[in-house]
Amino acid sequence: MDRIKFLGDVKIRPTLIQLLNLGMIICSALMIWKGLMCITGCESPVVVVLTGSMEPGFKRGDILFLHMNKEPIRAGEIVVYNVDGRDIPIVHRVIKAHERRDTGEIDILTKGDNNQVDDITLYSGGQLWLNLHHIIGRAIGYLPYVGYLTIIMTEMPIVKYLLIGVLALLVITSEE
Amino acid sequence: MHSFGYRANAVLTFGVTMLALMCFLASLSDTFTVPTTSAEVKILNINWFQKQANGNDEVSLTLNVSADLSTLFTWNTKQVFVFVAAEYETPQNALNQVSLWDGIIPSKEHAKFWIHTTNKYRFVDQGSNLKGKDFNLTLHWHIMPKTGKMFADKIVMTGYRLPEEYR
């Protein structure tokens, strides 16, 4: 009998408590995410593999756990980087590294395991090397298939809206 | 308390938690393996050694890589990525690592291998410092698991030297 029938019938306190609960859930999720960002030292501690360029090691839909520290980048490490001006992170392996003696700056060339050629065509403009500021993090762990939901939600936005709609409906009509 | 919704929720939560726990344990089991690996890289021939138009030295080599990495494979191993890198230093750079060849070992049966190849990737310096250069050849491997943490290690082989003159 506490469903909302008329506007005048709205019970203020239970509604406020419900909103507060929702706020708590959202805040906890945010805290966990930000906490992970601090621990791993990366802006995005978890990424989803979007392309098949690292097969058979990583397939589309797998997720990678990233970590970043002060250790210098070395050949063989799987790094996630952003090209200047693009927002999509790329996950490839370092095949060449040149570390400058005076500045400590490092020039990096990457390549996807499943690609024939290295990434030089992906770097913006006439850029020949990646530097530390392009690197978001190193991949240290891996889980298969878990990221497929994110891919589906990005490529078919209708699924995302449906999911949010269903969740909102559940929250509003819950009797707690 | 016994509606379909509650039961489905309980089963799903339990299922996902168990799956996550199993993935974690699978990864943990990888930390208990103590591998013994061996590798050898021979330079069979320096095919050519030139200075490019942009001023960078480049050398082409024929290598023989043989290794036994079978102890690295556990039940949680999907594949092992192996590559050979030339490592050297120059007046300008404290460290240079150039990958010459890489390969994927899909299973334990293929882990004891022997390959005769020219360098897959171009051995190009940043500058012109390679004449008479001493360098190491390092065999690196990267264990890619079915789930969990990735491990990497290497064997360093020293004592290689490039010719004093271009050819």
Short mmCIF file of C-alpha atoms in Angstrom, two decimals, chain A residues 8-169:
data_model
loop_
_atom_site.label_atom_id
_atom_site.label_comp_id
_atom_site.label_asym_id
_atom_site.label_seq_id
_atom_site.Cartn_x
_atom_site.Cartn_y
_atom_site.Cartn_z
CA GLY A 8 -0.22 14.30 -2.79
CA ASP A 9 0.20 10.78 -1.51
CA VAL A 10 3.97 10.80 -1.85
CA LYS A 11 5.68 9.83 1.39
CA ILE A 12 8.65 12.12 1.76
CA ARG A 13 10.78 10.14 4.17
CA PRO A 14 10.86 6.75 2.43
CA THR A 15 11.54 8.42 -0.89
CA LEU A 16 14.42 10.39 0.58
CA ILE A 17 15.85 7.23 2.15
CA GLN A 18 15.61 5.48 -1.18
CA LEU A 19 17.44 8.32 -2.92
CA LEU A 20 20.10 8.30 -0.20
CA ASN A 21 20.62 4.54 -0.66
CA LEU A 22 21.04 5.06 -4.37
CA GLY A 23 23.52 7.85 -3.69
CA MET A 24 25.48 5.60 -1.33
CA ILE A 25 25.73 2.85 -3.94
CA ILE A 26 26.93 5.25 -6.60
CA CYS A 27 29.44 6.85 -4.22
CA SER A 28 30.88 3.48 -3.13
CA ALA A 29 31.35 2.44 -6.74
CA LEU A 30 33.10 5.73 -7.46
CA MET A 31 35.31 5.35 -4.38
CA ILE A 32 36.38 1.87 -5.44
CA TRP A 33 37.20 3.10 -8.93
CA LYS A 34 39.20 6.10 -7.70
CA GLY A 35 40.93 3.92 -5.11
CA LEU A 36 42.00 1.52 -7.87
CA MET A 37 43.31 4.48 -9.85
CA CYS A 38 45.50 5.46 -6.90
CA ILE A 39 46.81 1.95 -6.22
CA THR A 40 47.68 1.13 -9.81
CA GLY A 41 48.87 4.61 -10.76
CA CYS A 42 46.87 4.62 -13.99
CA GLU A 43 44.01 6.79 -15.20
CA SER A 44 42.15 3.69 -16.24
CA PRO A 45 43.27 0.67 -14.23
CA VAL A 46 41.19 -1.72 -16.30
CA VAL A 47 40.86 -1.67 -20.10
CA VAL A 48 38.90 -3.77 -22.55
CA VAL A 49 40.68 -5.20 -25.58
CA LEU A 50 38.90 -3.82 -28.62
CA THR A 51 40.76 -5.30 -31.59
CA GLY A 52 42.30 -8.60 -32.60
CA SER A 53 45.78 -7.15 -33.00
CA MET A 54 47.18 -9.09 -30.05
CA GLU A 55 45.70 -12.48 -30.87
CA PRO A 56 45.98 -15.29 -29.97
CA GLY A 57 47.08 -13.85 -26.63
CA PHE A 58 44.30 -11.30 -26.14
CA LYS A 59 40.99 -11.48 -27.93
CA ARG A 60 38.29 -8.86 -28.35
CA GLY A 61 36.33 -8.63 -25.14
CA ASP A 62 39.09 -9.61 -22.75
CA ILE A 63 40.02 -7.23 -19.98
CA LEU A 64 43.48 -6.21 -18.90
CA PHE A 65 44.61 -4.99 -15.49
CA LEU A 66 47.10 -2.17 -15.75
CA HIS A 67 49.81 -0.89 -13.47
CA MET A 68 52.18 2.00 -13.79
CA ASN A 69 55.26 2.76 -11.74
CA LYS A 70 58.55 4.58 -12.03
CA GLU A 71 60.37 1.57 -13.51
CA PRO A 72 61.55 2.35 -17.02
CA ILE A 73 59.70 0.85 -19.96
CA ARG A 74 61.57 -2.08 -21.46
CA ALA A 75 61.20 -4.15 -24.61
CA GLY A 76 58.67 -6.95 -24.38
CA GLU A 77 56.31 -5.19 -22.01
CA ILE A 78 52.70 -4.92 -23.09
CA VAL A 79 51.77 -1.27 -22.78
CA VAL A 80 48.57 0.69 -23.22
CA TYR A 81 49.07 4.05 -24.86
CA ASN A 82 47.13 6.98 -26.24
CA VAL A 83 48.20 8.63 -29.46
CA ASP A 84 48.23 12.45 -29.35
CA GLY A 85 44.80 13.72 -30.16
CA ARG A 86 43.03 10.35 -30.05
CA ASP A 87 41.00 9.00 -27.16
CA ILE A 88 41.08 5.29 -27.83
CA PRO A 89 43.84 3.47 -25.94
CA ILE A 90 45.86 0.91 -27.88
CA VAL A 91 47.28 -2.23 -26.29
CA HIS A 92 50.49 -3.41 -27.98
CA ARG A 93 53.92 -4.72 -27.15
CA VAL A 94 57.15 -2.70 -27.02
CA ILE A 95 59.60 -4.00 -29.61
CA LYS A 96 62.21 -1.25 -29.52
CA ALA A 97 63.35 1.02 -26.70
CA HIS A 98 66.06 3.66 -26.73
CA GLU A 99 66.78 5.39 -23.43
CA ARG A 100 68.63 8.68 -23.63
CA ARG A 101 71.57 9.07 -21.29
CA ASP A 102 71.21 12.76 -20.48
CA THR A 103 67.46 13.28 -20.09
CA GLY A 104 66.37 9.73 -19.20
CA GLU A 105 63.68 10.14 -21.87
CA ILE A 106 62.85 6.94 -23.68
CA ASP A 107 61.84 6.41 -27.33
CA ILE A 108 59.53 3.45 -27.81
CA LEU A 109 58.27 1.56 -30.83
CA THR A 110 55.32 -0.78 -30.42
CA LYS A 111 53.68 -3.51 -32.47
CA GLY A 112 50.68 -5.75 -32.08
CA ASP A 113 51.61 -9.43 -31.89
CA ASN A 114 49.13 -10.28 -34.64
CA ASN A 115 50.06 -7.37 -36.93
CA GLN A 116 52.51 -7.64 -39.79
CA VAL A 117 53.95 -4.16 -39.37
CA ASP A 118 54.84 -2.04 -36.37
CA ASP A 119 52.71 0.83 -35.11
CA ILE A 120 54.55 3.69 -36.76
CA THR A 121 51.58 4.40 -39.02
CA LEU A 122 49.35 4.72 -35.96
CA TYR A 123 51.40 7.44 -34.32
CA SER A 124 50.15 10.94 -35.15
CA GLY A 125 51.72 12.93 -37.97
CA GLY A 126 55.39 12.29 -38.60
CA GLN A 127 55.96 10.92 -35.12
CA LEU A 128 58.49 8.09 -35.10
CA TRP A 129 58.54 7.12 -31.42
CA LEU A 130 56.31 7.00 -28.38
CA ASN A 131 57.44 8.63 -25.16
CA LEU A 132 56.60 8.03 -21.51
CA HIS A 133 53.80 10.58 -21.46
CA HIS A 134 51.88 8.60 -24.08
CA ILE A 135 51.87 5.46 -21.94
CA ILE A 136 48.89 4.92 -19.65
CA GLY A 137 50.16 1.73 -18.05
CA ARG A 138 51.62 -1.75 -18.38
CA ALA A 139 49.38 -4.80 -18.61
CA ILE A 140 50.07 -7.10 -15.68
CA GLY A 141 46.99 -9.33 -15.52
CA TYR A 142 44.23 -10.59 -17.69
CA LEU A 143 40.71 -11.99 -17.58
CA PRO A 144 39.00 -13.46 -20.65
CA TYR A 145 35.53 -12.55 -21.98
CA VAL A 146 34.54 -10.21 -19.10
CA GLY A 147 34.78 -7.05 -21.20
CA TYR A 148 32.43 -8.24 -23.92
CA LEU A 149 29.51 -6.50 -22.21
CA THR A 150 31.30 -3.16 -22.58
CA ILE A 151 31.88 -3.78 -26.27
CA ILE A 152 28.23 -4.67 -26.81
CA MET A 153 27.12 -1.55 -24.95
CA THR A 154 29.42 0.66 -27.02
CA GLU A 155 28.54 -0.82 -30.38
CA MET A 156 24.82 -1.18 -29.76
CA PRO A 157 23.83 1.75 -27.52
CA ILE A 158 20.28 0.43 -27.33
CA VAL A 159 21.53 -2.25 -24.95
CA LYS A 160 23.00 0.43 -22.68
CA TYR A 161 19.74 2.40 -22.55
CA LEU A 162 17.73 -0.76 -21.97
CA LEU A 163 19.99 -1.78 -19.09
CA ILE A 164 19.83 1.65 -17.45
CA GLY A 165 16.06 1.74 -17.96
CA VAL A 166 15.56 -1.66 -16.35
CA LEU A 167 17.82 -0.76 -13.40
CA ALA A 168 16.02 2.56 -12.85
CA LEU A 169 12.68 0.75 -12.94
#
